[in-house]
Amino acid sequence: MKWTFIWLSIFLLTGCATYKQDIEEGLNLAKEGEWKAAENKLDEALNNSQDQLLYYMETGALAQNQGDFERSNTLLEQAERLSDTFFPNNFSNRSWALLSNPRQGDYRGSGLERVYISYLKSLNYLALAEQEKNISKKRQLNDAALVEVRRIDIKLNEIRAQTPSYQDLNAKENQAFYMKALNWLGDFYTGGRDTDKFLYRDDAWARYLAGLQYEIDGEFDDARISYEKAANLYSDGYAKQYALPSMTAERAWLDAIRMMQKGGFSQNEIQQKIDAKLSNEMQETLKQYHKGDAELVVLEHQGFIPDKSEMTLLLYADPRAYSLVLEPLHGGGRIEANDAFRWFTMVYADINPLNLIANYKAGGAWGTFSGLFTKRVILGRPVWQQLSDIKVDKLLTEQTIRVTVPYYRRFTLDQHQPTLQVNNPTITPFNKSLRMASLADIAFQEQLAQAQRDIYEGLVRELLRSWLAYQVSSNVKDQNAALLLNLIGQVAVFASSASDTRNWLTLPAQVRLTREPLPPGEYNPDYKVNKKAFSLGKVNLEANKITLWNLRNPY
């Protein structure tokens, strides 16, 4: 029985390496547009109970990319049910993950991922409705798409209820100096970092898509309300938070104004909104819309959300300051090591005054400076005494403990300007695409927001695992056997430390929007970006109707 913990750690080490390799192989296939082969590989990698949610999300997205919309919705509906089921934590599952590593716990998904399950389902229903010839069934499918839009609204409202709004953040920036000082003092115990500004609090692009779907369905007032919600979010802080063009808000206002025109608002009300919300350039774009026109709307879902990496930290004790200290272990390639170090200094390094003082006491002026490269957890004398009573202090002086946390390497989004051609000699190519969403930046900032939780959970988990292994060897009476068992235990626990680097990796990195009003008729649209070309084929654009092109660009 004494060897069980050791062999368990070695087993977990092997399993994690295999998972990482399989995920990378599947992703590489997806990045080449080999959707089916990618699905087969990810299916193998995620064939276990703890990754069920990931399995349904990944395969659901890949099925959509293959044009298998019904199967995609079947898979995503399973993901929908699991994402709701997992919110109450299963105690036994969490306990197992604590004693092993987070990879062994059920993957629960993020707020972003819950929203985009319904987002993809709504696009599936729109695609099925476009293919359907029966009027009654087409109506049902369009209604199903709107059901998913309402689900998105419910999910976003749940997220909004738990996070400060952009107005709250702006009020915090503008508050009196003494209030800022109080907040600053409160940050002593939160790492000196205000994580509220990184939170995913709403989704302007999802609100915009709701407006588009209501417009497709002819519900112009609901479309106007959704477009206005999107416009306000973009201008209040969403565009700034995720580094989107300022024109995103104007694009949403333009479409809200078009819905006012279709909804019977007075010309005076419409003109007031035009003057208040649209630049001269956007006013010219609005003038291109004429009664009886068709419209081609291209949603380019480009690239892939970045995958998480794993950073190794070394944990040791500083009895003089009654503290635990974490510092990054430099390893990997030059770029990866630099990214890990930058993440550490950005997210974890000691910058608040209490830690600076503790660092100074421990090492003078150099100790204060070295705090830029360490994270100190101040326990205080009473807590340190409790650790001494159970010999954790002795454990920390006799061995090095490895703590792992997830982080994102640097990434860049594609900045090329797409060109839309409709292959009509009388119509010049369009190049007015707008980046409306950056899921990559949302995921990055979500990780920033939960980084403090990650490091403390990792610290507690590895302390517990190391202490259990230490207790096993301490209870062996044969000194030689105890030394051998202790060595094997240290190696196994050190090597099997792992953080949870899972996330929905087939989501796009960004979404670009192109909307062009066109005379009704037959066209052969081509979309070109970064030396890659995509074709919709022959399509008939009908008067007063929107044709939606959901384009998945893996490059």
PDB file of C-alpha atoms in Angstrom, residues 196-451:
ATOM      1  CA  ASP A 196     -11.780  42.851 -12.698  1.00  0.00           C
ATOM      2  CA  LYS A 197     -10.691  44.567 -15.902  1.00  0.00           C
ATOM      3  CA  PHE A 198      -9.744  41.197 -17.439  1.00  0.00           C
ATOM      4  CA  LEU A 199     -13.099  39.504 -16.813  1.00  0.00           C
ATOM      5  CA  TYR A 200     -15.367  38.316 -19.606  1.00  0.00           C
ATOM      6  CA  ARG A 201     -18.447  40.324 -18.656  1.00  0.00           C
ATOM      7  CA  ASP A 202     -20.513  40.339 -21.859  1.00  0.00           C
ATOM      8  CA  ASP A 203     -20.083  39.695 -25.564  1.00  0.00           C
ATOM      9  CA  ALA A 204     -20.696  42.493 -28.050  1.00  0.00           C
ATOM     10  CA  TRP A 205     -20.185  40.192 -31.031  1.00  0.00           C
ATOM     11  CA  ALA A 206     -22.689  37.626 -29.744  1.00  0.00           C
ATOM     12  CA  ARG A 207     -25.176  40.488 -29.250  1.00  0.00           C
ATOM     13  CA  TYR A 208     -24.485  41.645 -32.800  1.00  0.00           C
ATOM     14  CA  LEU A 209     -25.050  38.157 -34.194  1.00  0.00           C
ATOM     15  CA  ALA A 210     -28.377  38.073 -32.366  1.00  0.00           C
ATOM     16  CA  GLY A 211     -29.321  41.266 -34.187  1.00  0.00           C
ATOM     17  CA  LEU A 212     -28.310  39.719 -37.512  1.00  0.00           C
ATOM     18  CA  GLN A 213     -30.445  36.640 -36.882  1.00  0.00           C
ATOM     19  CA  TYR A 214     -33.462  38.697 -35.853  1.00  0.00           C
ATOM     20  CA  GLU A 215     -32.990  40.740 -39.044  1.00  0.00           C
ATOM     21  CA  ILE A 216     -32.852  37.567 -41.156  1.00  0.00           C
ATOM     22  CA  ASP A 217     -36.097  36.488 -39.489  1.00  0.00           C
ATOM     23  CA  GLY A 218     -37.765  39.834 -40.211  1.00  0.00           C
ATOM     24  CA  GLU A 219     -38.071  40.817 -36.541  1.00  0.00           C
ATOM     25  CA  PHE A 220     -36.695  44.299 -37.059  1.00  0.00           C
ATOM     26  CA  ASP A 221     -37.399  45.798 -33.636  1.00  0.00           C
ATOM     27  CA  ASP A 222     -35.692  42.909 -31.825  1.00  0.00           C
ATOM     28  CA  ALA A 223     -32.830  43.257 -34.311  1.00  0.00           C
ATOM     29  CA  ARG A 224     -32.539  46.981 -33.530  1.00  0.00           C
ATOM     30  CA  ILE A 225     -32.421  46.314 -29.777  1.00  0.00           C
ATOM     31  CA  SER A 226     -29.681  43.686 -30.199  1.00  0.00           C
ATOM     32  CA  TYR A 227     -27.627  45.872 -32.538  1.00  0.00           C
ATOM     33  CA  GLU A 228     -27.902  48.755 -30.058  1.00  0.00           C
ATOM     34  CA  LYS A 229     -26.774  46.505 -27.188  1.00  0.00           C
ATOM     35  CA  ALA A 230     -23.777  45.473 -29.270  1.00  0.00           C
ATOM     36  CA  ALA A 231     -22.983  49.097 -30.212  1.00  0.00           C
ATOM     37  CA  ASN A 232     -23.097  50.241 -26.588  1.00  0.00           C
ATOM     38  CA  LEU A 233     -20.879  47.365 -25.464  1.00  0.00           C
ATOM     39  CA  TYR A 234     -18.306  48.073 -28.166  1.00  0.00           C
ATOM     40  CA  SER A 235     -18.160  51.762 -27.260  1.00  0.00           C
ATOM     41  CA  ASP A 236     -18.328  51.284 -23.451  1.00  0.00           C
ATOM     42  CA  GLY A 237     -15.190  49.176 -23.306  1.00  0.00           C
ATOM     43  CA  TYR A 238     -15.473  45.885 -25.196  1.00  0.00           C
ATOM     44  CA  ALA A 239     -13.556  47.154 -28.243  1.00  0.00           C
ATOM     45  CA  LYS A 240     -10.815  48.659 -26.049  1.00  0.00           C
ATOM     46  CA  GLN A 241     -10.532  45.581 -23.808  1.00  0.00           C
ATOM     47  CA  TYR A 242     -10.007  43.202 -26.717  1.00  0.00           C
ATOM     48  CA  ALA A 243      -8.076  45.561 -29.036  1.00  0.00           C
ATOM     49  CA  LEU A 244     -10.806  45.780 -31.693  1.00  0.00           C
ATOM     50  CA  PRO A 245     -11.209  48.626 -34.197  1.00  0.00           C
ATOM     51  CA  SER A 246     -13.230  51.602 -32.959  1.00  0.00           C
ATOM     52  CA  MET A 247     -15.377  51.264 -36.099  1.00  0.00           C
ATOM     53  CA  THR A 248     -17.024  48.153 -34.589  1.00  0.00           C
ATOM     54  CA  ALA A 249     -19.392  50.326 -32.564  1.00  0.00           C
ATOM     55  CA  GLU A 250     -20.245  52.403 -35.640  1.00  0.00           C
ATOM     56  CA  ARG A 251     -20.968  49.273 -37.682  1.00  0.00           C
ATOM     57  CA  ALA A 252     -23.426  48.127 -35.030  1.00  0.00           C
ATOM     58  CA  TRP A 253     -25.020  51.587 -34.880  1.00  0.00           C
ATOM     59  CA  LEU A 254     -25.334  51.621 -38.678  1.00  0.00           C
ATOM     60  CA  ASP A 255     -27.304  48.372 -38.587  1.00  0.00           C
ATOM     61  CA  ALA A 256     -29.434  49.592 -35.682  1.00  0.00           C
ATOM     62  CA  ILE A 257     -30.280  52.684 -37.761  1.00  0.00           C
ATOM     63  CA  ARG A 258     -31.211  50.495 -40.736  1.00  0.00           C
ATOM     64  CA  MET A 259     -33.630  48.649 -38.455  1.00  0.00           C
ATOM     65  CA  MET A 260     -35.094  52.002 -37.418  1.00  0.00           C
ATOM     66  CA  GLN A 261     -35.665  52.731 -41.117  1.00  0.00           C
ATOM     67  CA  LYS A 262     -37.397  49.387 -41.580  1.00  0.00           C
ATOM     68  CA  GLY A 263     -39.313  49.679 -38.304  1.00  0.00           C
ATOM     69  CA  GLY A 264     -41.173  52.881 -39.088  1.00  0.00           C
ATOM     70  CA  PHE A 265     -39.230  55.411 -36.994  1.00  0.00           C
ATOM     71  CA  SER A 266     -39.644  59.033 -38.014  1.00  0.00           C
ATOM     72  CA  GLN A 267     -37.070  60.556 -40.345  1.00  0.00           C
ATOM     73  CA  ASN A 268     -36.218  63.100 -37.648  1.00  0.00           C
ATOM     74  CA  GLU A 269     -35.393  60.354 -35.110  1.00  0.00           C
ATOM     75  CA  ILE A 270     -33.331  58.497 -37.684  1.00  0.00           C
ATOM     76  CA  GLN A 271     -31.379  61.593 -38.719  1.00  0.00           C
ATOM     77  CA  GLN A 272     -30.615  62.474 -35.085  1.00  0.00           C
ATOM     78  CA  LYS A 273     -29.161  59.003 -34.576  1.00  0.00           C
ATOM     79  CA  ILE A 274     -27.143  59.223 -37.810  1.00  0.00           C
ATOM     80  CA  ASP A 275     -25.654  62.582 -36.791  1.00  0.00           C
ATOM     81  CA  ALA A 276     -24.864  61.379 -33.266  1.00  0.00           C
ATOM     82  CA  LYS A 277     -23.442  57.933 -34.010  1.00  0.00           C
ATOM     83  CA  LEU A 278     -22.009  57.709 -37.537  1.00  0.00           C
ATOM     84  CA  SER A 279     -18.868  59.229 -39.011  1.00  0.00           C
ATOM     85  CA  ASN A 280     -18.915  60.590 -42.558  1.00  0.00           C
ATOM     86  CA  GLU A 281     -17.439  57.304 -43.805  1.00  0.00           C
ATOM     87  CA  MET A 282     -20.150  55.219 -42.156  1.00  0.00           C
ATOM     88  CA  GLN A 283     -22.836  57.609 -43.383  1.00  0.00           C
ATOM     89  CA  GLU A 284     -21.620  56.927 -46.931  1.00  0.00           C
ATOM     90  CA  THR A 285     -21.818  53.175 -46.233  1.00  0.00           C
ATOM     91  CA  LEU A 286     -25.410  53.604 -45.014  1.00  0.00           C
ATOM     92  CA  LYS A 287     -26.325  55.364 -48.264  1.00  0.00           C
ATOM     93  CA  GLN A 288     -25.284  52.225 -50.204  1.00  0.00           C
ATOM     94  CA  TYR A 289     -28.327  50.360 -48.824  1.00  0.00           C
ATOM     95  CA  HIS A 290     -31.400  50.670 -51.062  1.00  0.00           C
ATOM     96  CA  LYS A 291     -34.886  49.254 -50.844  1.00  0.00           C
ATOM     97  CA  GLY A 292     -35.141  46.030 -52.842  1.00  0.00           C
ATOM     98  CA  ASP A 293     -31.435  45.198 -52.527  1.00  0.00           C
ATOM     99  CA  ALA A 294     -30.116  41.804 -51.512  1.00  0.00           C
ATOM    100  CA  GLU A 295     -27.263  41.540 -48.996  1.00  0.00           C
ATOM    101  CA  LEU A 296     -24.325  39.170 -48.759  1.00  0.00           C
ATOM    102  CA  VAL A 297     -22.936  38.780 -45.225  1.00  0.00           C
ATOM    103  CA  VAL A 298     -19.608  36.984 -44.719  1.00  0.00           C
ATOM    104  CA  LEU A 299     -18.637  35.766 -41.255  1.00  0.00           C
ATOM    105  CA  GLU A 300     -14.979  34.763 -41.446  1.00  0.00           C
ATOM    106  CA  HIS A 301     -13.990  32.634 -38.459  1.00  0.00           C
ATOM    107  CA  GLN A 302     -10.223  32.776 -38.768  1.00  0.00           C
ATOM    108  CA  GLY A 303      -7.449  30.830 -37.059  1.00  0.00           C
ATOM    109  CA  PHE A 304      -7.607  29.056 -33.713  1.00  0.00           C
ATOM    110  CA  ILE A 305      -7.713  30.057 -30.087  1.00  0.00           C
ATOM    111  CA  PRO A 306      -4.184  29.656 -28.658  1.00  0.00           C
ATOM    112  CA  ASP A 307      -3.417  26.590 -26.575  1.00  0.00           C
ATOM    113  CA  LYS A 308      -2.144  26.893 -23.016  1.00  0.00           C
ATOM    114  CA  SER A 309       1.374  26.028 -21.971  1.00  0.00           C
ATOM    115  CA  GLU A 310       2.628  24.907 -18.589  1.00  0.00           C
ATOM    116  CA  MET A 311       5.025  26.872 -16.406  1.00  0.00           C
ATOM    117  CA  THR A 312       7.115  25.205 -13.714  1.00  0.00           C
ATOM    118  CA  LEU A 313       7.692  26.986 -10.401  1.00  0.00           C
ATOM    119  CA  LEU A 314       9.936  25.831  -7.570  1.00  0.00           C
ATOM    120  CA  LEU A 315       8.544  26.109  -4.044  1.00  0.00           C
ATOM    121  CA  TYR A 316      10.769  26.540  -1.016  1.00  0.00           C
ATOM    122  CA  ALA A 317      10.462  27.881   2.516  1.00  0.00           C
ATOM    123  CA  ASP A 318      11.813  31.094   4.043  1.00  0.00           C
ATOM    124  CA  PRO A 319      11.503  30.496   7.805  1.00  0.00           C
ATOM    125  CA  ARG A 320      12.975  33.925   8.691  1.00  0.00           C
ATOM    126  CA  ALA A 321      10.023  35.669   7.030  1.00  0.00           C
ATOM    127  CA  TYR A 322       7.478  32.917   7.853  1.00  0.00           C
ATOM    128  CA  SER A 323       6.836  32.635   4.118  1.00  0.00           C
ATOM    129  CA  LEU A 324       6.690  30.273   1.204  1.00  0.00           C
ATOM    130  CA  VAL A 325       8.492  31.420  -1.947  1.00  0.00           C
ATOM    131  CA  LEU A 326       7.830  30.457  -5.554  1.00  0.00           C
ATOM    132  CA  GLU A 327      10.185  31.194  -8.425  1.00  0.00           C
ATOM    133  CA  PRO A 328      10.051  30.126 -12.085  1.00  0.00           C
ATOM    134  CA  LEU A 329      12.261  27.322 -13.310  1.00  0.00           C
ATOM    135  CA  HIS A 330      13.917  28.407 -16.543  1.00  0.00           C
ATOM    136  CA  GLY A 331      13.666  25.731 -19.193  1.00  0.00           C
ATOM    137  CA  GLY A 332      12.388  24.973 -22.681  1.00  0.00           C
ATOM    138  CA  GLY A 333      13.393  26.908 -25.767  1.00  0.00           C
ATOM    139  CA  ARG A 334      14.477  30.533 -25.631  1.00  0.00           C
ATOM    140  CA  ILE A 335      11.144  31.978 -26.800  1.00  0.00           C
ATOM    141  CA  GLU A 336       9.052  29.744 -24.561  1.00  0.00           C
ATOM    142  CA  ALA A 337      11.276  30.452 -21.546  1.00  0.00           C
ATOM    143  CA  ASN A 338      11.018  34.196 -22.172  1.00  0.00           C
ATOM    144  CA  ASP A 339       7.237  33.987 -22.521  1.00  0.00           C
ATOM    145  CA  ALA A 340       6.954  32.033 -19.272  1.00  0.00           C
ATOM    146  CA  PHE A 341       9.153  34.546 -17.448  1.00  0.00           C
ATOM    147  CA  ARG A 342       7.192  37.507 -18.829  1.00  0.00           C
ATOM    148  CA  TRP A 343       3.931  35.892 -17.751  1.00  0.00           C
ATOM    149  CA  PHE A 344       5.330  35.288 -14.274  1.00  0.00           C
ATOM    150  CA  THR A 345       6.497  38.873 -13.780  1.00  0.00           C
ATOM    151  CA  MET A 346       3.235  40.227 -15.239  1.00  0.00           C
ATOM    152  CA  VAL A 347       0.915  38.035 -13.161  1.00  0.00           C
ATOM    153  CA  TYR A 348       2.691  36.693 -10.084  1.00  0.00           C
ATOM    154  CA  ALA A 349       5.836  38.662  -9.180  1.00  0.00           C
ATOM    155  CA  ASP A 350       5.899  40.429  -5.796  1.00  0.00           C
ATOM    156  CA  ILE A 351       4.837  44.016  -6.369  1.00  0.00           C
ATOM    157  CA  ASN A 352       2.643  44.820  -3.380  1.00  0.00           C
ATOM    158  CA  PRO A 353       4.212  46.569  -0.370  1.00  0.00           C
ATOM    159  CA  LEU A 354       3.757  43.752   2.153  1.00  0.00           C
ATOM    160  CA  ASN A 355       5.718  41.346  -0.027  1.00  0.00           C
ATOM    161  CA  LEU A 356       8.367  43.969  -0.799  1.00  0.00           C
ATOM    162  CA  ILE A 357       8.887  44.463   2.932  1.00  0.00           C
ATOM    163  CA  ALA A 358       9.142  40.701   3.517  1.00  0.00           C
ATOM    164  CA  ASN A 359      11.653  40.403   0.668  1.00  0.00           C
ATOM    165  CA  TYR A 360      13.686  43.262   2.147  1.00  0.00           C
ATOM    166  CA  LYS A 361      13.765  41.620   5.585  1.00  0.00           C
ATOM    167  CA  ALA A 362      14.856  38.359   4.006  1.00  0.00           C
ATOM    168  CA  GLY A 363      17.625  39.758   1.817  1.00  0.00           C
ATOM    169  CA  GLY A 364      18.083  43.493   2.184  1.00  0.00           C
ATOM    170  CA  ALA A 365      18.003  45.723  -0.886  1.00  0.00           C
ATOM    171  CA  TRP A 366      18.818  42.815  -3.178  1.00  0.00           C
ATOM    172  CA  GLY A 367      15.975  40.834  -1.629  1.00  0.00           C
ATOM    173  CA  THR A 368      13.564  43.607  -2.537  1.00  0.00           C
ATOM    174  CA  PHE A 369      14.812  43.630  -6.121  1.00  0.00           C
ATOM    175  CA  SER A 370      14.739  39.826  -6.340  1.00  0.00           C
ATOM    176  CA  GLY A 371      11.020  39.987  -5.585  1.00  0.00           C
ATOM    177  CA  LEU A 372      10.548  40.856  -9.235  1.00  0.00           C
ATOM    178  CA  PHE A 373      11.499  37.253  -9.966  1.00  0.00           C
ATOM    179  CA  THR A 374       9.630  35.524  -7.139  1.00  0.00           C
ATOM    180  CA  LYS A 375       6.203  35.239  -5.583  1.00  0.00           C
ATOM    181  CA  ARG A 376       6.096  35.235  -1.802  1.00  0.00           C
ATOM    182  CA  VAL A 377       3.170  33.808   0.199  1.00  0.00           C
ATOM    183  CA  ILE A 378       3.288  35.360   3.665  1.00  0.00           C
ATOM    184  CA  LEU A 379       1.921  32.938   6.256  1.00  0.00           C
ATOM    185  CA  GLY A 380       2.845  34.659   9.511  1.00  0.00           C
ATOM    186  CA  ARG A 381       4.103  33.128  12.767  1.00  0.00           C
ATOM    187  CA  PRO A 382       0.864  31.318  13.883  1.00  0.00           C
ATOM    188  CA  VAL A 383       0.350  29.503  10.566  1.00  0.00           C
ATOM    189  CA  TRP A 384       4.061  28.705  10.323  1.00  0.00           C
ATOM    190  CA  GLN A 385       3.904  27.103  13.754  1.00  0.00           C
ATOM    191  CA  GLN A 386       1.038  24.886  12.588  1.00  0.00           C
ATOM    192  CA  LEU A 387       3.101  23.769   9.594  1.00  0.00           C
ATOM    193  CA  SER A 388       6.007  23.029  11.914  1.00  0.00           C
ATOM    194  CA  ASP A 389       3.773  20.859  14.091  1.00  0.00           C
ATOM    195  CA  ILE A 390       3.039  18.541  11.155  1.00  0.00           C
ATOM    196  CA  LYS A 391       6.649  18.766   9.915  1.00  0.00           C
ATOM    197  CA  VAL A 392       5.848  20.568   6.656  1.00  0.00           C
ATOM    198  CA  ASP A 393       8.683  23.011   7.372  1.00  0.00           C
ATOM    199  CA  LYS A 394      11.096  20.062   7.538  1.00  0.00           C
ATOM    200  CA  LEU A 395       9.691  18.722   4.264  1.00  0.00           C
ATOM    201  CA  LEU A 396      10.309  22.070   2.556  1.00  0.00           C
ATOM    202  CA  THR A 397      13.922  22.245   3.733  1.00  0.00           C
ATOM    203  CA  GLU A 398      14.736  18.685   2.655  1.00  0.00           C
ATOM    204  CA  GLN A 399      13.332  18.720  -0.858  1.00  0.00           C
ATOM    205  CA  THR A 400      12.271  20.983  -3.710  1.00  0.00           C
ATOM    206  CA  ILE A 401       8.595  21.016  -4.580  1.00  0.00           C
ATOM    207  CA  ARG A 402       7.465  21.628  -8.136  1.00  0.00           C
ATOM    208  CA  VAL A 403       4.300  23.656  -8.729  1.00  0.00           C
ATOM    209  CA  THR A 404       2.863  24.007 -12.243  1.00  0.00           C
ATOM    210  CA  VAL A 405       0.473  26.667 -13.559  1.00  0.00           C
ATOM    211  CA  PRO A 406      -1.036  27.277 -17.003  1.00  0.00           C
ATOM    212  CA  TYR A 407      -0.145  30.301 -19.102  1.00  0.00           C
ATOM    213  CA  TYR A 408      -0.411  31.568 -22.685  1.00  0.00           C
ATOM    214  CA  ARG A 409       2.562  32.099 -24.944  1.00  0.00           C
ATOM    215  CA  ARG A 410       2.615  35.253 -27.028  1.00  0.00           C
ATOM    216  CA  PHE A 411       0.429  35.184 -30.109  1.00  0.00           C
ATOM    217  CA  THR A 412      -0.404  37.541 -32.959  1.00  0.00           C
ATOM    218  CA  LEU A 413      -3.656  37.746 -34.874  1.00  0.00           C
ATOM    219  CA  ASP A 414      -3.757  37.838 -38.657  1.00  0.00           C
ATOM    220  CA  GLN A 415      -3.975  41.482 -39.736  1.00  0.00           C
ATOM    221  CA  HIS A 416      -4.408  41.015 -43.505  1.00  0.00           C
ATOM    222  CA  GLN A 417      -7.320  42.818 -45.114  1.00  0.00           C
ATOM    223  CA  PRO A 418      -9.699  40.393 -46.877  1.00  0.00           C
ATOM    224  CA  THR A 419     -11.138  41.071 -50.328  1.00  0.00           C
ATOM    225  CA  LEU A 420     -14.625  39.983 -51.400  1.00  0.00           C
ATOM    226  CA  GLN A 421     -15.259  39.565 -55.129  1.00  0.00           C
ATOM    227  CA  VAL A 422     -18.645  38.698 -56.590  1.00  0.00           C
ATOM    228  CA  ASN A 423     -17.237  38.133 -60.109  1.00  0.00           C
ATOM    229  CA  ASN A 424     -19.472  40.698 -61.742  1.00  0.00           C
ATOM    230  CA  PRO A 425     -17.707  43.087 -64.159  1.00  0.00           C
ATOM    231  CA  THR A 426     -19.895  46.005 -63.064  1.00  0.00           C
ATOM    232  CA  ILE A 427     -19.119  45.581 -59.342  1.00  0.00           C
ATOM    233  CA  THR A 428     -15.673  46.347 -57.961  1.00  0.00           C
ATOM    234  CA  PRO A 429     -14.169  44.098 -55.231  1.00  0.00           C
ATOM    235  CA  PHE A 430     -14.924  44.993 -51.611  1.00  0.00           C
ATOM    236  CA  ASN A 431     -12.310  45.345 -48.886  1.00  0.00           C
ATOM    237  CA  LYS A 432     -14.254  46.726 -45.938  1.00  0.00           C
ATOM    238  CA  SER A 433     -13.972  43.756 -43.603  1.00  0.00           C
ATOM    239  CA  LEU A 434     -14.031  44.523 -39.864  1.00  0.00           C
ATOM    240  CA  ARG A 435     -12.578  42.452 -37.032  1.00  0.00           C
ATOM    241  CA  MET A 436     -15.584  42.235 -34.717  1.00  0.00           C
ATOM    242  CA  ALA A 437     -14.366  39.713 -32.135  1.00  0.00           C
ATOM    243  CA  SER A 438     -11.115  38.313 -30.773  1.00  0.00           C
ATOM    244  CA  LEU A 439     -11.784  35.067 -28.948  1.00  0.00           C
ATOM    245  CA  ALA A 440      -8.023  34.675 -28.545  1.00  0.00           C
ATOM    246  CA  ASP A 441      -7.839  37.856 -26.469  1.00  0.00           C
ATOM    247  CA  ILE A 442     -10.898  36.860 -24.437  1.00  0.00           C
ATOM    248  CA  ALA A 443      -9.325  33.493 -23.555  1.00  0.00           C
ATOM    249  CA  PHE A 444      -5.986  35.179 -22.754  1.00  0.00           C
ATOM    250  CA  GLN A 445      -7.605  37.661 -20.380  1.00  0.00           C
ATOM    251  CA  GLU A 446      -9.766  35.002 -18.730  1.00  0.00           C
ATOM    252  CA  GLN A 447      -6.543  33.182 -17.845  1.00  0.00           C
ATOM    253  CA  LEU A 448      -5.102  36.405 -16.423  1.00  0.00           C
ATOM    254  CA  ALA A 449      -8.216  36.857 -14.293  1.00  0.00           C
ATOM    255  CA  GLN A 450      -7.952  33.406 -12.708  1.00  0.00           C
ATOM    256  CA  ALA A 451      -4.153  33.212 -12.460  1.00  0.00           C
TER     257      ALA A 451
END
